[in-house]
Short mmCIF file of C-alpha atoms and ligand atoms in Angstrom, two decimals:
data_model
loop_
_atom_site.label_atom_id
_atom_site.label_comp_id
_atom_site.label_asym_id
_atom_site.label_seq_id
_atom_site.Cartn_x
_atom_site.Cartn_y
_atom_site.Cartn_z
CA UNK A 1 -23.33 34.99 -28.85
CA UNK A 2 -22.45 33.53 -32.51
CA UNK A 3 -24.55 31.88 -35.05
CA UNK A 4 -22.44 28.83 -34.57
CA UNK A 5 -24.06 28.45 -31.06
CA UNK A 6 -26.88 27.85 -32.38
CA UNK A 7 -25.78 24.14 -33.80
CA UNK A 8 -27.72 25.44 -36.93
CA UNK A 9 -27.09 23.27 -40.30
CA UNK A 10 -23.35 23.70 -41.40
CA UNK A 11 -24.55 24.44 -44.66
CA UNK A 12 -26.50 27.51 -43.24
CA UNK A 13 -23.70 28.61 -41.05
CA UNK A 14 -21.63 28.73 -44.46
CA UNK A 15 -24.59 31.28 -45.97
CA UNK A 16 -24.13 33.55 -42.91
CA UNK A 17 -20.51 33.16 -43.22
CA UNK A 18 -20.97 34.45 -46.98
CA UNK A 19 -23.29 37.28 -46.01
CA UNK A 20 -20.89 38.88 -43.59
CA UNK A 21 -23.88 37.91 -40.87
CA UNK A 22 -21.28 37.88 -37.68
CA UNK A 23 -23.77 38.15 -34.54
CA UNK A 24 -27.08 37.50 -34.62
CA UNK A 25 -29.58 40.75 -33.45
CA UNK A 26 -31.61 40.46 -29.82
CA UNK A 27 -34.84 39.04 -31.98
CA UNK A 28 -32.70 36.14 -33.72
CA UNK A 29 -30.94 35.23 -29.97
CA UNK A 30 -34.58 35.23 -28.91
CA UNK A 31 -36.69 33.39 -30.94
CA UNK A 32 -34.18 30.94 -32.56
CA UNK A 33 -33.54 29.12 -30.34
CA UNK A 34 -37.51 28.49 -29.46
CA UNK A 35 -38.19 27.60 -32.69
CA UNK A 36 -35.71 25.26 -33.55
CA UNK A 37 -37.11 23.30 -30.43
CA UNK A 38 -40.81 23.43 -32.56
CA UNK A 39 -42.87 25.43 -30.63
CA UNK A 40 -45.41 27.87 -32.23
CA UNK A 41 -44.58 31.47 -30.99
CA UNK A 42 -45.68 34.86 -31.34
CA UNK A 43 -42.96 37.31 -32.15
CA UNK A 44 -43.37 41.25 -31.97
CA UNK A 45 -40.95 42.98 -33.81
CA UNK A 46 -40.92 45.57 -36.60
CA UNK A 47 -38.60 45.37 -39.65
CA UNK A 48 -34.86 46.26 -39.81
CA UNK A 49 -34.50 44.37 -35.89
CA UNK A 50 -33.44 40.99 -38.11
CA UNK A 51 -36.85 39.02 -37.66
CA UNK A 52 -36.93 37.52 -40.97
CA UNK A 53 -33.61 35.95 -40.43
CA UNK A 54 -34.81 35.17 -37.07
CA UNK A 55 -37.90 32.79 -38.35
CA UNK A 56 -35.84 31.30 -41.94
CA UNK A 57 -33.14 30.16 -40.45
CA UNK A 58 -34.37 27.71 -37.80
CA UNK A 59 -37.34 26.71 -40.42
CA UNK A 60 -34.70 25.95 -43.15
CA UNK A 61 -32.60 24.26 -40.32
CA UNK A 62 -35.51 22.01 -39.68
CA UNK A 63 -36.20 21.35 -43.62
CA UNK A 64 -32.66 20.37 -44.16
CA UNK A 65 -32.84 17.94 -41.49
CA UNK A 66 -36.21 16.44 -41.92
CA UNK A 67 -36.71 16.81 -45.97
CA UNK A 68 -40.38 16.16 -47.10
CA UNK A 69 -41.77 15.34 -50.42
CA UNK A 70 -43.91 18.70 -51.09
CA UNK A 71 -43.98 22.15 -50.05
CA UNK A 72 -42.25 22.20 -46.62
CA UNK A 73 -43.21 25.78 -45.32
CA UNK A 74 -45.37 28.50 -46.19
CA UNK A 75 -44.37 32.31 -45.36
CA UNK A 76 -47.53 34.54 -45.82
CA UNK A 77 -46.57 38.41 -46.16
CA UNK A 78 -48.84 41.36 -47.25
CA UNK A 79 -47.11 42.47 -49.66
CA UNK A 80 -45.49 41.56 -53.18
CA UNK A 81 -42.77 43.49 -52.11
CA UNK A 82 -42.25 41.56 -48.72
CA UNK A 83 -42.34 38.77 -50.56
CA UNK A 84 -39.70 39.05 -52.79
CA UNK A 85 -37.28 40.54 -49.73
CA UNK A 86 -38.14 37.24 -48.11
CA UNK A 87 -37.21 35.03 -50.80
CA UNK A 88 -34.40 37.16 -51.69
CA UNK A 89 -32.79 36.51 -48.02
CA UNK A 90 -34.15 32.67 -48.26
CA UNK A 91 -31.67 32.91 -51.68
CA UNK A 92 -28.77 33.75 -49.44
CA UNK A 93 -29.52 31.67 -46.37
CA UNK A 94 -29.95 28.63 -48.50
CA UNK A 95 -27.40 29.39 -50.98
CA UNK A 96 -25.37 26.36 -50.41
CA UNK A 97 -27.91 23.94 -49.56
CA UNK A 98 -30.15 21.78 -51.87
CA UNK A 99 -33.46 23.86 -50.29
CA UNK A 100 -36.18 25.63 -52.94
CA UNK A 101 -38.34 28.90 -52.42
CA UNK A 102 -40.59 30.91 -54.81
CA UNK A 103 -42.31 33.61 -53.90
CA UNK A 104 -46.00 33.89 -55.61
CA UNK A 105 -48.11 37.31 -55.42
CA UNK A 106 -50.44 39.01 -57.31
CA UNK A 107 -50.40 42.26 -58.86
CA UNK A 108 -48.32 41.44 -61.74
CA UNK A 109 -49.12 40.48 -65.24
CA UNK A 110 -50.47 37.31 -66.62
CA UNK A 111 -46.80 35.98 -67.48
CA UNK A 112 -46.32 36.43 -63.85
CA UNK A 113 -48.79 34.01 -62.51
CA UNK A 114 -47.96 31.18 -65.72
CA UNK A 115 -44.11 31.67 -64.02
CA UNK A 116 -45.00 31.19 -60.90
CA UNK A 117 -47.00 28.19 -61.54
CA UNK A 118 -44.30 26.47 -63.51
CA UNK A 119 -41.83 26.92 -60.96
CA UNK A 120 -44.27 25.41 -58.35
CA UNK A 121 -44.62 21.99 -60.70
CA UNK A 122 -40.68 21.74 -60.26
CA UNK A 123 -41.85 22.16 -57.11
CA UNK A 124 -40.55 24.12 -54.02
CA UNK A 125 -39.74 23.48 -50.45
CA UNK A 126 -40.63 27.26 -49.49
CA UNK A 127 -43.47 29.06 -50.59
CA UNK A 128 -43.63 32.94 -49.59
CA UNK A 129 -46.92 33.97 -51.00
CA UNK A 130 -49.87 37.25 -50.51
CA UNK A 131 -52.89 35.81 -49.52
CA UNK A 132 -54.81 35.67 -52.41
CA UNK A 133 -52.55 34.48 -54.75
CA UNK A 134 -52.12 31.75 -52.67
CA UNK A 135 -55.56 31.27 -52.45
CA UNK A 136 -56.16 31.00 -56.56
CA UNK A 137 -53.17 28.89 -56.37
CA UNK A 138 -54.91 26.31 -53.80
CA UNK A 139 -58.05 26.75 -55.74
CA UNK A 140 -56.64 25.63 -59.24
CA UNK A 141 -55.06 22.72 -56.98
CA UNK A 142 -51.63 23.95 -58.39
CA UNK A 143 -49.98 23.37 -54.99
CA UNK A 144 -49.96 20.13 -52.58
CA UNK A 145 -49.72 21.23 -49.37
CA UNK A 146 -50.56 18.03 -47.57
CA UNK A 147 -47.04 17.98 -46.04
CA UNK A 148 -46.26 21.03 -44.36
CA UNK A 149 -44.31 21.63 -41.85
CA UNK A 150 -44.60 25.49 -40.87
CA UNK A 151 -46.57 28.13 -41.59
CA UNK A 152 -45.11 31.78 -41.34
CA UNK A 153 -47.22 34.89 -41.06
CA UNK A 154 -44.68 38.09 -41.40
CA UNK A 155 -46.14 41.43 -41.04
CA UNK A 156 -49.45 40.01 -39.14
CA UNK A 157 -50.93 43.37 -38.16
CA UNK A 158 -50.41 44.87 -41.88
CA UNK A 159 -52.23 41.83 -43.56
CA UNK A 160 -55.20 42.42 -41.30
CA UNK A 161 -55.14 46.09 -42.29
CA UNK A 162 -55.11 44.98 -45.28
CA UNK A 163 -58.03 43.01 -44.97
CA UNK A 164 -56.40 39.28 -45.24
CA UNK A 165 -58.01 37.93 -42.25
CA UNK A 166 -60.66 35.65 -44.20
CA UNK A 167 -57.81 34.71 -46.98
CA UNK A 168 -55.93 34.06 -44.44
CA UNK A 169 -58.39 31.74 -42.48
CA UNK A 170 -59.49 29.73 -45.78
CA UNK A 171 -55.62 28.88 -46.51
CA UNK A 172 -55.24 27.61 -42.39
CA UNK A 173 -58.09 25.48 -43.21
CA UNK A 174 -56.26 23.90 -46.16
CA UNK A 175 -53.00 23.11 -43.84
CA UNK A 176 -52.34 19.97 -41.90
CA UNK A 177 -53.25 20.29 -38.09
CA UNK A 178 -49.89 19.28 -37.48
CA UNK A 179 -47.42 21.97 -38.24
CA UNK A 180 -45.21 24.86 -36.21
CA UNK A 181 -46.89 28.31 -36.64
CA UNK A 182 -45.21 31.05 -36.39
CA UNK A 183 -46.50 34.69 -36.38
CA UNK A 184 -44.59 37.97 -36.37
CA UNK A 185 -46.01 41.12 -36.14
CA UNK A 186 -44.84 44.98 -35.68
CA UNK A 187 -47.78 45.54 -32.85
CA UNK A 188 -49.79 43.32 -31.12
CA UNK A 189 -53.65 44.78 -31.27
CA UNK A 190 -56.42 42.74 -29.90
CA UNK A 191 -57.52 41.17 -32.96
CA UNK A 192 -53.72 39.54 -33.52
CA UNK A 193 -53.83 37.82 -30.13
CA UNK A 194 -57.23 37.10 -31.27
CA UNK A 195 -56.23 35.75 -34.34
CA UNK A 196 -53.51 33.69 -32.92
CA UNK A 197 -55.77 32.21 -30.41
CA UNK A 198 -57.66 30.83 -33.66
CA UNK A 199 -55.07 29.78 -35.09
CA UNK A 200 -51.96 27.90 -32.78
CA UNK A 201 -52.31 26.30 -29.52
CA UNK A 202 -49.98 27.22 -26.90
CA UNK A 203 -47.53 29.31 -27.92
CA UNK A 204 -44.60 31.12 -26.45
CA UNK A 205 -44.01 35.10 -26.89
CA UNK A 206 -41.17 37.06 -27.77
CA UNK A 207 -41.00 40.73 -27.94
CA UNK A 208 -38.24 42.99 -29.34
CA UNK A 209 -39.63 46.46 -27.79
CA UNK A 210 -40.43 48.32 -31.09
CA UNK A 211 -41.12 51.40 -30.22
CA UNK A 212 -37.61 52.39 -29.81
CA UNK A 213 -35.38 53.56 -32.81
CA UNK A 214 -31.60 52.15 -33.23
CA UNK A 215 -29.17 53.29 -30.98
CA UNK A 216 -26.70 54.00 -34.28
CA UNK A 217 -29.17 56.97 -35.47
CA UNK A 218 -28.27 60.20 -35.01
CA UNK A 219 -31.55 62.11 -34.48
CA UNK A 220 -31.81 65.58 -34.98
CA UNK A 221 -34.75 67.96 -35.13
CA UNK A 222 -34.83 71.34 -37.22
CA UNK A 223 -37.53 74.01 -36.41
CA UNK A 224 -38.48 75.46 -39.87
CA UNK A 225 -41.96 77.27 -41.28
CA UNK A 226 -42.97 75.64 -43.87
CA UNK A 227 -41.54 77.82 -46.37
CA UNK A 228 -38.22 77.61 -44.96
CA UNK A 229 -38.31 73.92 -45.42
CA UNK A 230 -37.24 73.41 -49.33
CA UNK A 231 -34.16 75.97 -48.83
CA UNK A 232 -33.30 73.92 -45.73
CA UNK A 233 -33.32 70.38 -47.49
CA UNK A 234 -31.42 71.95 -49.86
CA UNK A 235 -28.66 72.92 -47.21
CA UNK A 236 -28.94 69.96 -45.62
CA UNK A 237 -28.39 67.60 -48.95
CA UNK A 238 -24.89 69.98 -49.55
CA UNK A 239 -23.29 67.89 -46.86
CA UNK A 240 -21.93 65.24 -49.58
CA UNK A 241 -21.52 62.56 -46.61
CA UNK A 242 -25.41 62.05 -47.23
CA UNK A 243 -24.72 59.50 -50.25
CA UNK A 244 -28.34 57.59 -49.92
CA UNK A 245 -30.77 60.10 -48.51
CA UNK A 246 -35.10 59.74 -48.26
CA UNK A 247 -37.16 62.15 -47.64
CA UNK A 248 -40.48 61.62 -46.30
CA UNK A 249 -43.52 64.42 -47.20
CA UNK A 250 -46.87 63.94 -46.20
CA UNK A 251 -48.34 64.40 -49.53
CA UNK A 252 -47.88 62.95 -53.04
CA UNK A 253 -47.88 66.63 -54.47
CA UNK A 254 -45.45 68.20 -51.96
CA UNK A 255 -43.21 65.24 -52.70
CA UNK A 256 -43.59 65.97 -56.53
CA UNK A 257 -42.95 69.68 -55.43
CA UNK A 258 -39.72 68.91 -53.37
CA UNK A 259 -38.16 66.51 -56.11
CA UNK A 260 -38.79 69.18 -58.86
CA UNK A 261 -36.74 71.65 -57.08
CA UNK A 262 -34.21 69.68 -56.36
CA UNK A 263 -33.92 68.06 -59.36
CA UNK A 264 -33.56 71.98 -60.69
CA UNK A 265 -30.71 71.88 -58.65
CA UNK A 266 -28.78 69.32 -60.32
CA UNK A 267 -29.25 66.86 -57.65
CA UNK A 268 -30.08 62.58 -58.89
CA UNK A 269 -33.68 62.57 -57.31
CA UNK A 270 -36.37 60.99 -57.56
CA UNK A 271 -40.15 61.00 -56.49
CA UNK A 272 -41.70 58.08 -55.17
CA UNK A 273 -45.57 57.84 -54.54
CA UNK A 274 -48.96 56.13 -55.74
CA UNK A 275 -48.90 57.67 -58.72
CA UNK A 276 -46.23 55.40 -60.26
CA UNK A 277 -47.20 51.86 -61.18
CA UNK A 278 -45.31 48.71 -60.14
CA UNK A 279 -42.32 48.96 -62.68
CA UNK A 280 -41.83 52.26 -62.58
CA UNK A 281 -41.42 52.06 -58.87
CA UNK A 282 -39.00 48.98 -59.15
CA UNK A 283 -36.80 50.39 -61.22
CA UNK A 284 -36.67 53.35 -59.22
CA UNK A 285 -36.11 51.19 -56.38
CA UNK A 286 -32.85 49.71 -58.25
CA UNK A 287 -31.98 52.98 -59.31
CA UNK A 288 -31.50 53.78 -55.42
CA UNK A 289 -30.07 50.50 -54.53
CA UNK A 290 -27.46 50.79 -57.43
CA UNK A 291 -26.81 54.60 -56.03
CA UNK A 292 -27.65 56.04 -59.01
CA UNK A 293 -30.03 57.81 -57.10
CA UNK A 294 -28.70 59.93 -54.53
CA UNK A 295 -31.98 61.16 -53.00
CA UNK A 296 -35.13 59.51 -52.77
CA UNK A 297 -38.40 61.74 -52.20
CA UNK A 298 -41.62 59.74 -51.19
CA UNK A 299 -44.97 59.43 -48.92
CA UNK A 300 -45.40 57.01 -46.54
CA UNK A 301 -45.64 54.17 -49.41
CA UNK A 302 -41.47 54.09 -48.70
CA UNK A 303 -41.43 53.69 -44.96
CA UNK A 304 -42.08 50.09 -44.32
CA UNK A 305 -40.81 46.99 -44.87
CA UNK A 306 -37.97 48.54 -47.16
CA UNK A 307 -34.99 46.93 -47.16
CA UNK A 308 -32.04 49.00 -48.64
CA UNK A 309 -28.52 49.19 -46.95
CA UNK A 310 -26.61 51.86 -46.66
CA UNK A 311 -29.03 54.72 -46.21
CA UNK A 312 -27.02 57.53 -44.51
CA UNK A 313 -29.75 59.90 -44.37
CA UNK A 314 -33.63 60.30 -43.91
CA UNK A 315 -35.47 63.51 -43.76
CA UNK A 316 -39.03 64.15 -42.53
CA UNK A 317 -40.11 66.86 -44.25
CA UNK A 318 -43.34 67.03 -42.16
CA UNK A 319 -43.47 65.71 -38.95
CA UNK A 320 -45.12 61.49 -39.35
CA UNK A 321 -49.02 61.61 -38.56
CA UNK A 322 -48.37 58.87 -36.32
CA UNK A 323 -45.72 58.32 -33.71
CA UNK A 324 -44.54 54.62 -34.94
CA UNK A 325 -44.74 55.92 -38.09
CA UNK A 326 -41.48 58.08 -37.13
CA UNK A 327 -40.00 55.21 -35.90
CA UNK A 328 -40.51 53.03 -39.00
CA UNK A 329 -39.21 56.10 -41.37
CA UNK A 330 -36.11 56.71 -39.64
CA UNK A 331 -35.70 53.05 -39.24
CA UNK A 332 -34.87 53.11 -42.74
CA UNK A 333 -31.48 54.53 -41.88
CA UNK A 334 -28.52 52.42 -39.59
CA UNK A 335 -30.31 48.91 -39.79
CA UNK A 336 -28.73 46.22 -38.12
CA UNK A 337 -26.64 48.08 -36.32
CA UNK A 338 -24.74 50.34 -38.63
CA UNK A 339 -24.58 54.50 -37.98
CA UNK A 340 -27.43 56.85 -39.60
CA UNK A 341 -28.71 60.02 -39.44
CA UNK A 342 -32.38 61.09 -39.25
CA UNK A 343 -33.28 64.59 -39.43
CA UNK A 344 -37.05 66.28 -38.78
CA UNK A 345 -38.19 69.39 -39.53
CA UNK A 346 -40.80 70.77 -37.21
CA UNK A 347 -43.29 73.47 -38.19
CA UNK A 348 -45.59 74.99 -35.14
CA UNK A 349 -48.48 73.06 -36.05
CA UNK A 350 -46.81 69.65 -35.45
CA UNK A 351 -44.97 70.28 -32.16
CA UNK A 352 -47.41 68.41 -30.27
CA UNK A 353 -46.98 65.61 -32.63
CA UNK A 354 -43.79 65.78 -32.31
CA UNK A 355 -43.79 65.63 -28.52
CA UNK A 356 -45.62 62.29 -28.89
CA UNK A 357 -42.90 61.30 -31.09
CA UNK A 358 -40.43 61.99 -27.72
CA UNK A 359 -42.62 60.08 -25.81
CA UNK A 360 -42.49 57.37 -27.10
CA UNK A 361 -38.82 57.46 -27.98
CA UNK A 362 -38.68 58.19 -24.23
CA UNK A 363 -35.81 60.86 -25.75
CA UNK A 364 -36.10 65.06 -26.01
CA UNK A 365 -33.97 66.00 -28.76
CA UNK A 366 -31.82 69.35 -29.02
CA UNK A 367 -34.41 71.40 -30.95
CA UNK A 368 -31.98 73.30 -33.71
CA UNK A 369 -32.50 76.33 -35.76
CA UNK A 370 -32.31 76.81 -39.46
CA UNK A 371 -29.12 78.40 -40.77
CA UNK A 372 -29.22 82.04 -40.13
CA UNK A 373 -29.36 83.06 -43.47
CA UNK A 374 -32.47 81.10 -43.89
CA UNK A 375 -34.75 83.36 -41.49
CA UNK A 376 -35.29 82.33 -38.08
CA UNK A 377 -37.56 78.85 -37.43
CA UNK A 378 -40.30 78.93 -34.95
CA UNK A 379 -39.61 78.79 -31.34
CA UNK A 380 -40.60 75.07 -30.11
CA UNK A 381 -42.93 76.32 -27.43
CA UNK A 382 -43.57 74.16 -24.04
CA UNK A 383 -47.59 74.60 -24.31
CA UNK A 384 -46.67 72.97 -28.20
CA UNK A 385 -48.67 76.26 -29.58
CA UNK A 386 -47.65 78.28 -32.37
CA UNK A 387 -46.31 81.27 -31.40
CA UNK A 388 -45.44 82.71 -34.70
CA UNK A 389 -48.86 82.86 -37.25
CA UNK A 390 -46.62 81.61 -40.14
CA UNK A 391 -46.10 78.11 -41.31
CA UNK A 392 -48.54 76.24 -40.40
CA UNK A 393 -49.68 73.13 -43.16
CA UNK A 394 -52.57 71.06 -43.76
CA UNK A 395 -51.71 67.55 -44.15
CA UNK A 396 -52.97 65.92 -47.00
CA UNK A 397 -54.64 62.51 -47.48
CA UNK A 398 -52.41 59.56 -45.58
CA UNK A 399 -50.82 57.63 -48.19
CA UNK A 400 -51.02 53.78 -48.39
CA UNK A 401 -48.30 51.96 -46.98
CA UNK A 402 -47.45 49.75 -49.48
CA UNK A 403 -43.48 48.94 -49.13
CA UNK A 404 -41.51 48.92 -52.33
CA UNK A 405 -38.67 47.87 -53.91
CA UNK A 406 -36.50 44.71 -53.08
CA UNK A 407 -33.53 43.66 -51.01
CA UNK A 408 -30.41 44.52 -53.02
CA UNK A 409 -27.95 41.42 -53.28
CA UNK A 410 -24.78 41.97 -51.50
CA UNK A 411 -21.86 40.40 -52.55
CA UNK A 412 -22.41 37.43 -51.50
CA UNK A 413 -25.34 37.13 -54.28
CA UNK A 414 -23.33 39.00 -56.83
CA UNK A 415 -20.56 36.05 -56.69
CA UNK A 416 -23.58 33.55 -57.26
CA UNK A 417 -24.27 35.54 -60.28
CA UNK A 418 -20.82 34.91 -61.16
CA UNK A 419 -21.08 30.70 -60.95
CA UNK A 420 -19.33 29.29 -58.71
CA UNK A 421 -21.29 27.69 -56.05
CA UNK A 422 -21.16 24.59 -54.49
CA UNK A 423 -24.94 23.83 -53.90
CA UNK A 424 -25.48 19.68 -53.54
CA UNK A 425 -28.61 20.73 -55.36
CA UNK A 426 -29.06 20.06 -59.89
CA UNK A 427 -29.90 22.77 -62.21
CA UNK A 428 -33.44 23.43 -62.50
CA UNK A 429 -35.03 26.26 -62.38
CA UNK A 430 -35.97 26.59 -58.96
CA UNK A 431 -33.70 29.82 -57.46
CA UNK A 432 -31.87 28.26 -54.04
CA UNK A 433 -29.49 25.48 -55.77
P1 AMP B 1 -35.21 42.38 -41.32
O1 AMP B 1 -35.59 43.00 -40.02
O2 AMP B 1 -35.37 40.92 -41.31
O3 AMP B 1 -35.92 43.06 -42.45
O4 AMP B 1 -33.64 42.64 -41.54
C1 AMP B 1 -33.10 43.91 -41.75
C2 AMP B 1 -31.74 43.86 -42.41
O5 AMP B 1 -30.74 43.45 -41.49
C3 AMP B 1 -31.62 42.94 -43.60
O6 AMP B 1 -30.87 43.60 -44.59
C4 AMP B 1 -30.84 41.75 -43.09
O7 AMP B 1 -30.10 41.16 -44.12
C5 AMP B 1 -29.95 42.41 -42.05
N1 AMP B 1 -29.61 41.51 -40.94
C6 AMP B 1 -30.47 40.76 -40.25
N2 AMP B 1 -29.83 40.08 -39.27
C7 AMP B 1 -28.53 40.41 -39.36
C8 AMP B 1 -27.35 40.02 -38.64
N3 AMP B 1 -27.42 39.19 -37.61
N4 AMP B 1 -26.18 40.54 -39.02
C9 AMP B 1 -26.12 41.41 -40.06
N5 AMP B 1 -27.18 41.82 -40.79
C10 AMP B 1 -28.38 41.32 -40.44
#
């Protein structure tokens, strides 16, 4: 199947064209389709299978045939972060179209939220907003939503973590009764189904089956003791193929730990955790994205929702706490369908976790040893006991999930930079003209 099947908007078909977007991933075949015919549906699928493509293009479709007056569609994501990855990839979807997006969150300084509301006068036909600032927004009657067409809600499950669900009810109750809804969400608990009840009528369901890892990574596993582990990232990271490499520790001092000995070792690394604030992690983030960075070290705070290309490498130092959590971190590597490699290293104490890691996968991996001048690693014993007394490791506190950093422009978005493009759209100083 093509993208040109799809009978989307010419203009959009030109974006894709310009993005190098060729086929569209199982999600986008899936769900396009159904909502370009305007039902509401409920879409499981975890970032890196393509979803956010999957849900923007038919709603920009849609806009571009049936322009209204106000804000035409509102995208609700957890996160700043997601936000900004949204309404970077609205950028390039849009690019040669007359359609508008902005994303609004909170979190960052008081200029921030005098931008924001600026841009929304000019108005916008997209709005990808976090809850609350949405909510202030709505409250200081900054934003007319009266004609709406969709409502988005990416990352469903992590906004109710999060503890969205009233925000997210007092914005619904703002919205015309009228409207497509569509929710997307990387597992389906009760209280989304519940929450979808409350919030569409029928609706169809799509589901990309998440708890399976692209085909293009190369998973390996290393048995190490815990003090083996720093000498064997080390030998790992001297195979210079690994260009863009993350490493995931359990703990915002063992990550400190790991990047100070590499750094030692002349490597470009850099540790990522809830210490930093905001900027500091941004520019990090563009550090990385630029590859000026060749390794980045973090806790969990990295594994979702990140959207960098090109990652040839991720490392679990320690085994995830969490099954899908392995499948999120090494879903950081070979996204939409490109080649990876993900490599664990397994003390004693987390071979059963990391047999619930191969069940899910529904995959046993080779289980390798160290390099021999390294010592020998522990054997990976069928009862999942230690049978050696060393190693061993307490894991620390789990670290928020936040996602960082944003989508990097390709070069596509670097030629828009450069002038050039043939938008039907004036100059002001909304982004997608
Ligand atoms: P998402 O799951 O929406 O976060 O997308 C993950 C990454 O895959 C993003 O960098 C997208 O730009 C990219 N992507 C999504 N769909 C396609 C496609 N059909 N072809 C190529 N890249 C894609």
């Amino acid at each position: 199947m093509r993208f040109e099947d799809f009978n989307l908007d010419p203009m959009i078909n030109e974006g894709l064209q310009a993005m190098s977007f060729e086929k569209p991933t199982p999600i986008q075949e899936k769900a396009i389709p159904l909502i370009m015919s305007g039902v509401d549906i409920i879409g499981c699928a975890q970032t890196g299978t393509g979803k956010t493509a999957a849900f923007i293009l038919p709603v920009l479709h849609h806009l571009l045939q049936n322009p209204t007056k106000g804000v035409n569609t509102i995208i609700l994501a957890p996160t700043r972060e997601l936000a900004m990855q949204i309404d970077q990839q609205i950028e390039g979807f849009s690019y040669f179209t007359n359609a508008s997006s902005i994303a609004v969150y909170g979190g960052g300084d008081g200029e921030d939220y005098v931008r924001q509301k600026r841009a929304l006068k000019t108005g916008a036909d997209i709005i990808i907003a976090t809850p609350g600032r949405l909510i202030s927004l709505i409250g200081s009657k900054e934003v007319d939503l009266s004609q709406l067409n969709h409502l988005i809600l990416d990352e469903a499950d992590r906004m109710l973590d999060m503890g969205f669900h009233d925000d997210i009810m007092k914005i619904i109750s703002v919205l015309p009764k009228k409207r497509q809804t569509l929710l997307f969400s990387a597992t389906m608990p009760p209280n989304i189904r519940k929450l979808a009840k409350g919030i569409m009528g029928s609706y169809e369901e799509i589901s990309i089956k998440i708890s399976k890892p692209a085909e293009g990574i190369d998973q390996r596993a290393i048995m190490a003791h815990d003090p083996q582990k720093e000498a064997l990232l080390t030998e790992v990271l001297k195979n210079k193929d690994f260009q863009s490499v993350i490493v995931f520790a359990s703990t915002r001092e063992k990550v400190k730990n790991i990047a100070r000995t590499l750094k030692r070792k002349g490597d470009k690394v850099q540790d990522f955790h809830s210490d930093l604030d905001q900027s500091e992690r941004e520019k990090i983030m563009q550090q990385f994205k630029a590859r000026n960075l060749r390794v980045l070290i973090g806790t969990d705070i990295l594994s979702r929702g990140i959207d960098v290309e090109g990652i040839d490498l991720v490392v679990n130092f320690d085994v995830p706490p969490d099954p899908e959590d392995y499948v999120h971190r090494i879903g950081r590597t070979a996204r939409a369908s490109k080649t990876g490699t993900a490599i664990t290293f397994i003390n004693p104490r987390d071979i059963p976790k990391f047999r619930q890691i191969e069940k899910l996968i529904e995959k046993e991996l080779k289980k390798e040893q160290p390099p021999s001048e390294l010592g020998e690693g522990p054997q990976y014993s069928s009862a999942g006991k230690s049978r050696s007394g060393k190693g061993g490791q307490r894991h620390g506190r789990r670290s928020s999930r936040n996602p960082q950093g944003k989508r990097r422009g390709g070069s596509f978005r670097s030629g828009k930079k450069s002038g050039g493009h043939s938008g039907r759209g004036g100059g002001d100083n909304r982004k997608s003209r």
